Short mmCIF file of C-alpha atoms in Angstrom, two decimals:
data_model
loop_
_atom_site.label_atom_id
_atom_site.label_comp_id
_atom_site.label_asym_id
_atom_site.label_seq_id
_atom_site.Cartn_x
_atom_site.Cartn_y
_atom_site.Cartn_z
CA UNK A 9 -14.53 -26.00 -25.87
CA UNK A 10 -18.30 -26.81 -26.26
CA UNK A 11 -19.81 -29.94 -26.14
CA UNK A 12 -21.54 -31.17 -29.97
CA UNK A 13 -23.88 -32.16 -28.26
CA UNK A 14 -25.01 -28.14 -26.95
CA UNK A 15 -27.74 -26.58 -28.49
CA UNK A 16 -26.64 -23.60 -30.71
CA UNK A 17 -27.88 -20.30 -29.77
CA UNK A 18 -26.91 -17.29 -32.74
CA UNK A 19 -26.86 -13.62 -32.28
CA UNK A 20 -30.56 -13.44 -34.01
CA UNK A 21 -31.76 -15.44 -31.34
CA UNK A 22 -30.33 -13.58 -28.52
CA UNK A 23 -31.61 -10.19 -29.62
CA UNK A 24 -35.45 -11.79 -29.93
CA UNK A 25 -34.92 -13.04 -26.38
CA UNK A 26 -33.75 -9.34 -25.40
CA UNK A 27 -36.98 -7.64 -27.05
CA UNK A 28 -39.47 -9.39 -26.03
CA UNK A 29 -37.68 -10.53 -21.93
CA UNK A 30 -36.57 -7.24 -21.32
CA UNK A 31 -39.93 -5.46 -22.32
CA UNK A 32 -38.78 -3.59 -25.95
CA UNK A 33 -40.81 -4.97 -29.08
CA UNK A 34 -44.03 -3.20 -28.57
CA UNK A 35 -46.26 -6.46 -27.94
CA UNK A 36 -44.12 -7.19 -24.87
CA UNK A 37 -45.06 -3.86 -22.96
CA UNK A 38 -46.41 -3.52 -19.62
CA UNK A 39 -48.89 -1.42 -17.51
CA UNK A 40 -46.64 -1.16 -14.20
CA UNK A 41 -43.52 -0.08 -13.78
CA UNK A 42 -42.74 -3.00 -10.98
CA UNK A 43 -43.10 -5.08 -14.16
CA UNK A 44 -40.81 -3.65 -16.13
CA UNK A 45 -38.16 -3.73 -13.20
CA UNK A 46 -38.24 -7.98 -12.82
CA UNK A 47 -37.61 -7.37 -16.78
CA UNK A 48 -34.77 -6.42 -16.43
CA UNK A 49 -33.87 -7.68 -13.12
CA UNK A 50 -33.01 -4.33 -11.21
CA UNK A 51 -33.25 -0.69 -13.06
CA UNK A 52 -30.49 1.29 -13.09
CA UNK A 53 -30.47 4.15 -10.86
CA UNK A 54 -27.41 6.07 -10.86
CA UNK A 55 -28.63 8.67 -12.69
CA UNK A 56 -32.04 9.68 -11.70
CA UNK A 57 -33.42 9.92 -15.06
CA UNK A 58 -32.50 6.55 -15.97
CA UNK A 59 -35.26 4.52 -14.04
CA UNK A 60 -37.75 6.85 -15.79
CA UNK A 61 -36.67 6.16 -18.80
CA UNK A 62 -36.16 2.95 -18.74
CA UNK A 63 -39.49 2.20 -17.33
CA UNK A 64 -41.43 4.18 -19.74
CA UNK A 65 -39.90 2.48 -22.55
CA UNK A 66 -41.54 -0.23 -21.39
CA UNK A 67 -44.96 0.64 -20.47
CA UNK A 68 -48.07 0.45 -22.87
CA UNK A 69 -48.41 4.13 -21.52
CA UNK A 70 -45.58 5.86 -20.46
CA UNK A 71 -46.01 8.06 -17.33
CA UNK A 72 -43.46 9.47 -14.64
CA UNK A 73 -46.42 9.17 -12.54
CA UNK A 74 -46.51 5.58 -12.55
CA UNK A 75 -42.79 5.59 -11.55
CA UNK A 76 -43.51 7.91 -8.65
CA UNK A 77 -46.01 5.77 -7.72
CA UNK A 78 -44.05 2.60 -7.40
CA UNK A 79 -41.28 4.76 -5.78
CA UNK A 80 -42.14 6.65 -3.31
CA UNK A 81 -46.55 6.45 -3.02
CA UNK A 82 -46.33 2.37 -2.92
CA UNK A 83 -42.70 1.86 -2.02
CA UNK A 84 -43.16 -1.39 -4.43
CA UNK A 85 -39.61 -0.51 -5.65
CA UNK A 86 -36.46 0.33 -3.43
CA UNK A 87 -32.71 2.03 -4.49
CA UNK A 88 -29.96 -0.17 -3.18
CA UNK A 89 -26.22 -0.05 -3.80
CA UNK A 90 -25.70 -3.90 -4.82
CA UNK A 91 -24.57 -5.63 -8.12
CA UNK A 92 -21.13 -3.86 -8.95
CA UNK A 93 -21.65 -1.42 -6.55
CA UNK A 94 -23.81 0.45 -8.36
CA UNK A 95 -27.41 1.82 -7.78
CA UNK A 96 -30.56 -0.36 -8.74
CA UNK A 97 -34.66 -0.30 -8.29
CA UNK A 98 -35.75 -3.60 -7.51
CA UNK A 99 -39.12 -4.87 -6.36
CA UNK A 100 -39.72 -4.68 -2.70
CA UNK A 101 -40.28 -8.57 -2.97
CA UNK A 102 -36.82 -9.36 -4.66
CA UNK A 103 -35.15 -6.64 -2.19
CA UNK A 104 -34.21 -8.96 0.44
CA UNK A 105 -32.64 -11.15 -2.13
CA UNK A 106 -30.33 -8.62 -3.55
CA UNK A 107 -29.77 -6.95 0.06
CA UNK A 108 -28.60 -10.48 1.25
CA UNK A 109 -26.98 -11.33 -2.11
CA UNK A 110 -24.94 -8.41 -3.02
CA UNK A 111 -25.89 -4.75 -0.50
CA UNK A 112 -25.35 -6.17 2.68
CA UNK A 113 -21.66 -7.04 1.55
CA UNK A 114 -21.42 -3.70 0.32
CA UNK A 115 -22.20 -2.35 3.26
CA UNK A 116 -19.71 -4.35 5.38
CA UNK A 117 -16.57 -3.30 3.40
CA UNK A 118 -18.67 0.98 3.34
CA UNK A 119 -18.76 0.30 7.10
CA UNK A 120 -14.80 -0.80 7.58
CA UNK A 121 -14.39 2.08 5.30
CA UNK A 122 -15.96 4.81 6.92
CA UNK A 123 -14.13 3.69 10.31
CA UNK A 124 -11.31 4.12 8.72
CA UNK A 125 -11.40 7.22 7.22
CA UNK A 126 -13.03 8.40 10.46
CA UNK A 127 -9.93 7.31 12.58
CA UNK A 128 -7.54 9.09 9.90
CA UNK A 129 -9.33 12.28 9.34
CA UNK A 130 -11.69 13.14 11.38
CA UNK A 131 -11.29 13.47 15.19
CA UNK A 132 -12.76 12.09 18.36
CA UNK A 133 -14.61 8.90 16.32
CA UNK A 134 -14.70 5.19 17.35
CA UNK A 135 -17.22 1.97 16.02
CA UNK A 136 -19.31 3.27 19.44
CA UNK A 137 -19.67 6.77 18.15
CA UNK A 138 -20.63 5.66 15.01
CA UNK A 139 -23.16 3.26 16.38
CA UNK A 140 -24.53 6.05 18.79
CA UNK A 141 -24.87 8.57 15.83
CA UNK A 142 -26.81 5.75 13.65
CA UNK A 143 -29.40 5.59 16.51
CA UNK A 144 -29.39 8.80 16.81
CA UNK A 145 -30.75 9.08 13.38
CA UNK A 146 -33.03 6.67 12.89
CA UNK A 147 -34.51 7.53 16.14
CA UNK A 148 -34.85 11.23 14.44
CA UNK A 149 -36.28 9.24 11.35
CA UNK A 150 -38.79 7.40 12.72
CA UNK A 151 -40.20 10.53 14.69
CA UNK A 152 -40.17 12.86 11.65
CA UNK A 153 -41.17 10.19 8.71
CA UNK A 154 -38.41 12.09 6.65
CA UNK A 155 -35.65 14.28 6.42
CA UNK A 156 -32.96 15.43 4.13
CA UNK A 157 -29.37 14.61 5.37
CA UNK A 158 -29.34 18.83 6.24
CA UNK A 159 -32.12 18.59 8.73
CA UNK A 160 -30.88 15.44 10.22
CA UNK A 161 -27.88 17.38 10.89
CA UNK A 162 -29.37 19.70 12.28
CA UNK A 163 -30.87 17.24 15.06
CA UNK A 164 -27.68 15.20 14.59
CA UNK A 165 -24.70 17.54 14.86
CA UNK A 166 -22.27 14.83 14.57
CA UNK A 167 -23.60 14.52 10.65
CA UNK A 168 -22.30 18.14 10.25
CA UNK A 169 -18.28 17.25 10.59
CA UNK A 170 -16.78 16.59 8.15
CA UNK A 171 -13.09 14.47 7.15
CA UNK A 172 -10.42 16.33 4.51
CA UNK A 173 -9.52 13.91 2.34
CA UNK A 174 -6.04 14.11 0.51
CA UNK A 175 -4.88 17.36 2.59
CA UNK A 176 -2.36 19.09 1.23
CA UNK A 177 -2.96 17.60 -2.71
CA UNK A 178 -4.25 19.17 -5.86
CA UNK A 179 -7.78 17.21 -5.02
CA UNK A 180 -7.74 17.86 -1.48
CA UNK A 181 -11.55 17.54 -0.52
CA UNK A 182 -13.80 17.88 1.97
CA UNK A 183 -16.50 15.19 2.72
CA UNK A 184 -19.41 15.24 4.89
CA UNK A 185 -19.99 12.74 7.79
CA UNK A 186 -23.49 12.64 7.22
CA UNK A 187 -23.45 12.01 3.65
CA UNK A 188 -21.10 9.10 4.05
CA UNK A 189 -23.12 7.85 7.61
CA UNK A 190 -26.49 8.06 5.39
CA UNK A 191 -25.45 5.79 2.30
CA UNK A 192 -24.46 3.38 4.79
CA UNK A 193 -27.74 3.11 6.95
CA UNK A 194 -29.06 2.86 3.35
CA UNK A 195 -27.05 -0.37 2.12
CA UNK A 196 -27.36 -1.59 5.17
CA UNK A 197 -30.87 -1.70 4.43
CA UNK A 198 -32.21 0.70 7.42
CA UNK A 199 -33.21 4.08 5.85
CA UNK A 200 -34.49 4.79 1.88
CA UNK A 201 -34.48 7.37 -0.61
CA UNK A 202 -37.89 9.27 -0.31
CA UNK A 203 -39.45 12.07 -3.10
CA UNK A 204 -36.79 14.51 -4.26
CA UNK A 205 -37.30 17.83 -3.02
CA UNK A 206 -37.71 19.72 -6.44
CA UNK A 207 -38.58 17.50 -10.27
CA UNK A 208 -38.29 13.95 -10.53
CA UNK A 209 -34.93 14.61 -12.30
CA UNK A 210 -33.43 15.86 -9.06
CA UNK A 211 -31.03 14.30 -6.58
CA UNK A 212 -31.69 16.15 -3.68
CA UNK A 213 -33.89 13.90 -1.79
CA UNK A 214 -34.86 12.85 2.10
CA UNK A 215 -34.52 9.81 4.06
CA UNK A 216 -36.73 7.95 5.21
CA UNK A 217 -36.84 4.86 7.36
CA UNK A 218 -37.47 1.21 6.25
CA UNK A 219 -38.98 -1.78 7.66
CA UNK A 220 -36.33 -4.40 7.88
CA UNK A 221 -36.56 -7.13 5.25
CA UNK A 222 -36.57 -10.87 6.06
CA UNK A 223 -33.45 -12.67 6.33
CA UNK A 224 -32.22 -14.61 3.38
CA UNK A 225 -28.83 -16.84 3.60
CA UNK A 226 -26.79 -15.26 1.12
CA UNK A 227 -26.09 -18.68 -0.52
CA UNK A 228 -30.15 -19.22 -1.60
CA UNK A 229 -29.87 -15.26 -2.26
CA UNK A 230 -27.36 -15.20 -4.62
CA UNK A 231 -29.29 -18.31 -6.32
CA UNK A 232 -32.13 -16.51 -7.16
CA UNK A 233 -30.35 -13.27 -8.58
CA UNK A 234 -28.57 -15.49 -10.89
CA UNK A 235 -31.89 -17.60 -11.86
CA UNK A 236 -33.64 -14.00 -12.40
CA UNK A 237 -30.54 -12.58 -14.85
CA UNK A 238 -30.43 -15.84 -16.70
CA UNK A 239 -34.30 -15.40 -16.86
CA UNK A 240 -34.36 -12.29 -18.29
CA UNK A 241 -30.22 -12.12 -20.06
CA UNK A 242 -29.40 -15.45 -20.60
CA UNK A 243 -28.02 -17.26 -22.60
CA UNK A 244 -24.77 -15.36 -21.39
CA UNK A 245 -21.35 -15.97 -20.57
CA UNK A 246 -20.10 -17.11 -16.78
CA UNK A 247 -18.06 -14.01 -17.99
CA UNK A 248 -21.16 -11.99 -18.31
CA UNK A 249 -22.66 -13.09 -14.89
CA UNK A 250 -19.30 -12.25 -13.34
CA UNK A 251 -19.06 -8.96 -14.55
CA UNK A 252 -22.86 -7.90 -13.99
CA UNK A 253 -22.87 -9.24 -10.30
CA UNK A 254 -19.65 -8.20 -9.36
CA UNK A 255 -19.22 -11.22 -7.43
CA UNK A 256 -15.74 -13.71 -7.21
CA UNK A 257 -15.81 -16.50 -9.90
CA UNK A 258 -16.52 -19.02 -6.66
CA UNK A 259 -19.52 -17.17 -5.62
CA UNK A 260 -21.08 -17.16 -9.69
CA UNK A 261 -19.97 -20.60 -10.17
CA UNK A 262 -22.05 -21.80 -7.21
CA UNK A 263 -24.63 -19.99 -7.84
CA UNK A 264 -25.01 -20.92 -11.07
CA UNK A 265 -24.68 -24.45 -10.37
CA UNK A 266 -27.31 -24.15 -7.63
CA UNK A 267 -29.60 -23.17 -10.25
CA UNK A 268 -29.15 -26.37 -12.57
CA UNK A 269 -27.96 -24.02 -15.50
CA UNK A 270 -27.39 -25.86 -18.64
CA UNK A 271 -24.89 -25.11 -21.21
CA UNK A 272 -25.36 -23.75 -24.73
CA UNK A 273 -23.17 -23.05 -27.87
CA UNK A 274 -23.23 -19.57 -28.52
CA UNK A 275 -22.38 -18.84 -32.17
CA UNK A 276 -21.90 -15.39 -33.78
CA UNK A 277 -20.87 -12.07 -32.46
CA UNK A 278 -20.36 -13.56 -28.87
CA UNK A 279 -17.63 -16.41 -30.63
CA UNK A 280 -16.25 -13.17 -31.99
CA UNK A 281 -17.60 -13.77 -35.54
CA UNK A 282 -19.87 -15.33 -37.64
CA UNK A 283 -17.07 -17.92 -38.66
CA UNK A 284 -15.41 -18.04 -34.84
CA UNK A 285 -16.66 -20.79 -33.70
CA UNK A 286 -18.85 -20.98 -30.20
CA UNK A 287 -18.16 -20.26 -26.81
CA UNK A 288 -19.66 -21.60 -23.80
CA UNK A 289 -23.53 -20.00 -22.70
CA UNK A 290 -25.69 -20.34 -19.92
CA UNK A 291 -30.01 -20.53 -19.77
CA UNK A 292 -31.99 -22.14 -17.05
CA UNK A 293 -33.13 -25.65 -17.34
CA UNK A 294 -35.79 -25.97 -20.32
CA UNK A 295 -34.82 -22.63 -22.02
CA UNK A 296 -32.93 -24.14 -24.33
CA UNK A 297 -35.84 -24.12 -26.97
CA UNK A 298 -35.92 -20.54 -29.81
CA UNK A 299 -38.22 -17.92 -28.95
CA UNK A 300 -40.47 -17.10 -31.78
CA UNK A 301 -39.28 -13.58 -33.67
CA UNK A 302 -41.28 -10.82 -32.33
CA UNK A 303 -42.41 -7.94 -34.78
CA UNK A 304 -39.42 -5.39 -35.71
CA UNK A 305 -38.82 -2.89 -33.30
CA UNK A 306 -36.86 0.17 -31.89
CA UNK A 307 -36.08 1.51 -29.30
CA UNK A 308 -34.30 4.83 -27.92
CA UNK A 309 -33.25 3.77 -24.48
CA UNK A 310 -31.77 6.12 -22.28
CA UNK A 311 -27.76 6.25 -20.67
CA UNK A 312 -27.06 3.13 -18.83
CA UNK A 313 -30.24 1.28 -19.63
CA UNK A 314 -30.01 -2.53 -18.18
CA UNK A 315 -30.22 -3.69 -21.99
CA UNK A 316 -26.89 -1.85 -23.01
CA UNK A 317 -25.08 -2.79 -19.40
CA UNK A 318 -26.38 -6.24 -19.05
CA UNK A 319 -23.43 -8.13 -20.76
CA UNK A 320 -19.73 -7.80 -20.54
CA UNK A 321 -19.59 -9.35 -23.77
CA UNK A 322 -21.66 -7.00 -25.90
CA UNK A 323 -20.36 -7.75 -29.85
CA UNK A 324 -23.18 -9.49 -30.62
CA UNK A 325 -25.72 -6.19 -30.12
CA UNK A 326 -22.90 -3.46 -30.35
CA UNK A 327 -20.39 -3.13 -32.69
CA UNK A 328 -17.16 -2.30 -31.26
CA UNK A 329 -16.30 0.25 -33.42
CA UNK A 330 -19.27 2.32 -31.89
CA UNK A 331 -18.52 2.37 -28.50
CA UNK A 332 -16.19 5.38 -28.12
CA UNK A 333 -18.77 7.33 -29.16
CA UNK A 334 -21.07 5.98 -27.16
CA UNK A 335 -19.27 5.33 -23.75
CA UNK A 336 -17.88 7.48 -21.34
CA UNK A 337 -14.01 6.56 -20.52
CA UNK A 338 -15.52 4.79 -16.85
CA UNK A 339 -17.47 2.38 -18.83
CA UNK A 340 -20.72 4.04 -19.06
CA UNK A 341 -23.22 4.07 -21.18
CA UNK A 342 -25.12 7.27 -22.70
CA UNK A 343 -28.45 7.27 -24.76
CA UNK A 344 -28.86 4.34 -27.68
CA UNK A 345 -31.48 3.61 -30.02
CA UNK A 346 -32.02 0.08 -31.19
CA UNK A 347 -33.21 -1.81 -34.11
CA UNK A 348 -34.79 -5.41 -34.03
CA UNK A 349 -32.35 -5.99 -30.85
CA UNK A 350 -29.09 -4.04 -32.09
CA UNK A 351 -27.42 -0.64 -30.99
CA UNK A 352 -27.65 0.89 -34.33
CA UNK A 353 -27.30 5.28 -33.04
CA UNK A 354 -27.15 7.41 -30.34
CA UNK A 355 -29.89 10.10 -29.18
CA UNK A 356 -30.04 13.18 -27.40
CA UNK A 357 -32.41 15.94 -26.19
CA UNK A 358 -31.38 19.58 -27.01
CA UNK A 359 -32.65 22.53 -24.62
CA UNK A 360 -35.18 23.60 -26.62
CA UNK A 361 -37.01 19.80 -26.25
CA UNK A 362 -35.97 18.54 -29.56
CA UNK A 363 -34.98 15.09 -30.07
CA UNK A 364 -32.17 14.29 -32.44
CA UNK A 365 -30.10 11.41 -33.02
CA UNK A 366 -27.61 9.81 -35.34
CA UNK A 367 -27.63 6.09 -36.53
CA UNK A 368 -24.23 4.63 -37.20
CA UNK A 369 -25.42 2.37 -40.73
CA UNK A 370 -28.22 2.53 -43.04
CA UNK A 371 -30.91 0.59 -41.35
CA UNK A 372 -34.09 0.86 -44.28
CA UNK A 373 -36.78 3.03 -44.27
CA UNK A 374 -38.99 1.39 -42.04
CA UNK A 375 -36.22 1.41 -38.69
CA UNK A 376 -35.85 5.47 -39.54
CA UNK A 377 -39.89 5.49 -39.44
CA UNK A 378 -39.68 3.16 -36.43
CA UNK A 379 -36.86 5.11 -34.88
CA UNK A 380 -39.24 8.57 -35.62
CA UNK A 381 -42.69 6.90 -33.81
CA UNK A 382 -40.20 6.50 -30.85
CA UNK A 383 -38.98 9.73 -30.50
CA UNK A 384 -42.46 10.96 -30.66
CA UNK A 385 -43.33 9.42 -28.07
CA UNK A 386 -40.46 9.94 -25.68
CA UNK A 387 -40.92 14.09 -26.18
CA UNK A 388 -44.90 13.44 -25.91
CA UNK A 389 -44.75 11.92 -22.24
CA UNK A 390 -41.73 13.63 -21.67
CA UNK A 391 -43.56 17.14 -21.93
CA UNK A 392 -41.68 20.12 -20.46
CA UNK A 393 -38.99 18.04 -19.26
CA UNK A 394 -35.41 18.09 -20.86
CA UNK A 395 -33.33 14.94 -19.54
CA UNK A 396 -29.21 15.67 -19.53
CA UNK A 397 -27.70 12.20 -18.49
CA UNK A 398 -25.28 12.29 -16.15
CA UNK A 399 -22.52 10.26 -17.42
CA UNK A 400 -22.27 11.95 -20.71
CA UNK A 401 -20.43 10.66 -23.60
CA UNK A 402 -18.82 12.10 -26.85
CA UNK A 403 -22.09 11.13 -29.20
CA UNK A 404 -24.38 12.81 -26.48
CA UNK A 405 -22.25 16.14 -26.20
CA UNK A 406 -21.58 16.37 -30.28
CA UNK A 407 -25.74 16.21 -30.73
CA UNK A 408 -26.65 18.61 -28.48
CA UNK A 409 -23.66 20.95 -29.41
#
């Protein structure tokens, strides 16, 4: 139930909030991509390609250049396997936040893991081993700058052994120590993704080593990733903050009480209909107030772009009869394109550089010219490039086809 007394916050309200927080309506755009990353809290970074795109949709001036240069020339934003155990570019100052918060965790239960795994199918390893053959690498690390996990095997020749997995079964495998040893020393904070060897859209990449980040109590940590999503997301759902932390109901609860949020009705799409009622949302403390409308927009926004993932409860900017087509069946997102803060299509590059896409309802002349302006200017920064996303979905595979 919601209190009368809650302010009501409707679908039209949210999606303002979305376009103009999270970087979209035109107006809103940034010159640096470190910007655009607090917008949306942490950029995805499974896929490569996604923190490019996502960036340069909201820059003034789009550039991969300026996302190199945060990346790997300034090292103002860092990869780390945190919220949902997925991959995300954060600023180096909120890094120690979400290492505390959500990567350092990670790494505890990748740690107990590996030792495991180790013990079962691999021979001669113990928790000293492993510790010697961590030194070993950073020591290697810190005397070359960099190094892909091949040449650190090749200094390291414990990284070369590797564990069979599932002997004997149709999906018998083979994994490599190294790669395993080198995404821990990663969430544990200790070594980072440098420049891929080969185009930006590559994922063959060295290490390199990382100065260690102040220590944060996880309590105060997990505090200020919750005050940032509610920042940038909210009003949402304790639902919502669950699902996009990936933390226990305890640990969101506390947070979000350690942040003094405030309740509000939520009305519309997220009460499951214009005549459902309200549900319970969340905003900080004085962000109770409407945003003023910004001007209309679109957007085409790439495959798991924080705007599409940022909400387990999505109804009130995605219709649910859309998202077969545009979902994989894990739960990932491919390319959208947005109107005035709604999914509306789907997009896709084809080899030859051209960009097509197919909107799900007639949205009025001016959202196809919108939709058009945006396109151009994806292909014009874009150049030579041709993006495939890496969690493709039906829509995606049926445009390019």
């Amino acid at each position: 139930m919601v209190s009368t007394g809650a302010v009501r916050v409707g679908d039209g309200q949210r999606r303002a909030r979305l376009g103009l927080r999270q970087l979209l309506a035109p107006a809103a755009r940034v010159v640096r991509v470190e910007e655009t990353a607090d917008a949306v809290v942490g950029l995805h970074a499974s896929d490569p390609a996604t923190v490019y795109l996502s960036a340069c949709a909201r820059l003034r001036e789009p550039s991969a250049v300026e996302v190199e240069r945060a990346l790997y020339e300034d090292v103002s934003l860092v990869k780390l396997l945190s919220m949902r155990r997925t991959l995300f570019a954060v600023t180096e100052e909120f890094a120690p936040f979400v290492s505390a918060a959500a990567a350092r965790p990670i790494a505890v239960k990748e740690r107990a893991t590996l030792l495991k795994h180790l013990g079962e199918f691999a021979e001669g390893w113990s928790e000293a081993r492993l510790a010697e053959t961590e030194r070993a690498v950073l020591a290697v690390l810190a005397a070359r700058g960099e190094a892909t996990t091949a040449e650190l095997g090749a200094e390291v020749p414990a990284l070369r052994e590797t564990m069979l997995m599932a002997a004997g079964k149709p999906y018998e495998a083979k994994q490599s120590v190294g790669s395993r040893l080198l995404r821990l020393l990663a969430s544990d904070g200790h070594v980072r993704r440098s420049r891929p060897r080969g185009s930006w859209l590559s994922s063959s990449y060295p290490w390199a080593p990382v100065e260690q980040w102040p220590e944060v109590p996880a309590r105060e940590a997990k505090a200020e990733v919750v005050r940032r999503w509610l920042a940038r997301y909210g009003p949402g759902t304790v639902e919502d903050v669950k699902w996009w932390t990936g933390w226990t109901l305890g640990d969101v609860r506390r947070a979000l009480a350690d942040v003094g949020a405030v309740e509000v009705a939520l009305t519309g799409g997220a009460a499951g209909g214009a005549g459902g009622g309200a549900v319970v949302g969340l905003v900080l403390p004085g962000d109770e107030a409407p945003v003023a409308e910004p001007e209309p927009w679109a957007a085409l926004l790439p495959g798991l772009d924080p705007a599409v993932m940022g909400w387990r409860g999505r109804d009130w900017y995605l219709r649910p009869e859309d998202v077969p087509a545009l979902f994989d069946r894990a739960g990932n997102a491919g390319p959208t394109v947005w109107w005035c803060g709604r999914v509306v299509g789907g997009w896709a590059q084809r080899a030859d550089g051209e960009m097509v896409w197919r909107l799900f309802e007639d949205v009025g002349a001016e959202a196809l010219a919108a939709v058009g302006v945006e396109a151009e200017r994806l292909v014009g920064w874009l150049g030579e490039v041709r993006v495939t996303p890496r969690f493709r979905t039906p829509l995606e595979r049926e445009l390019v086809a």
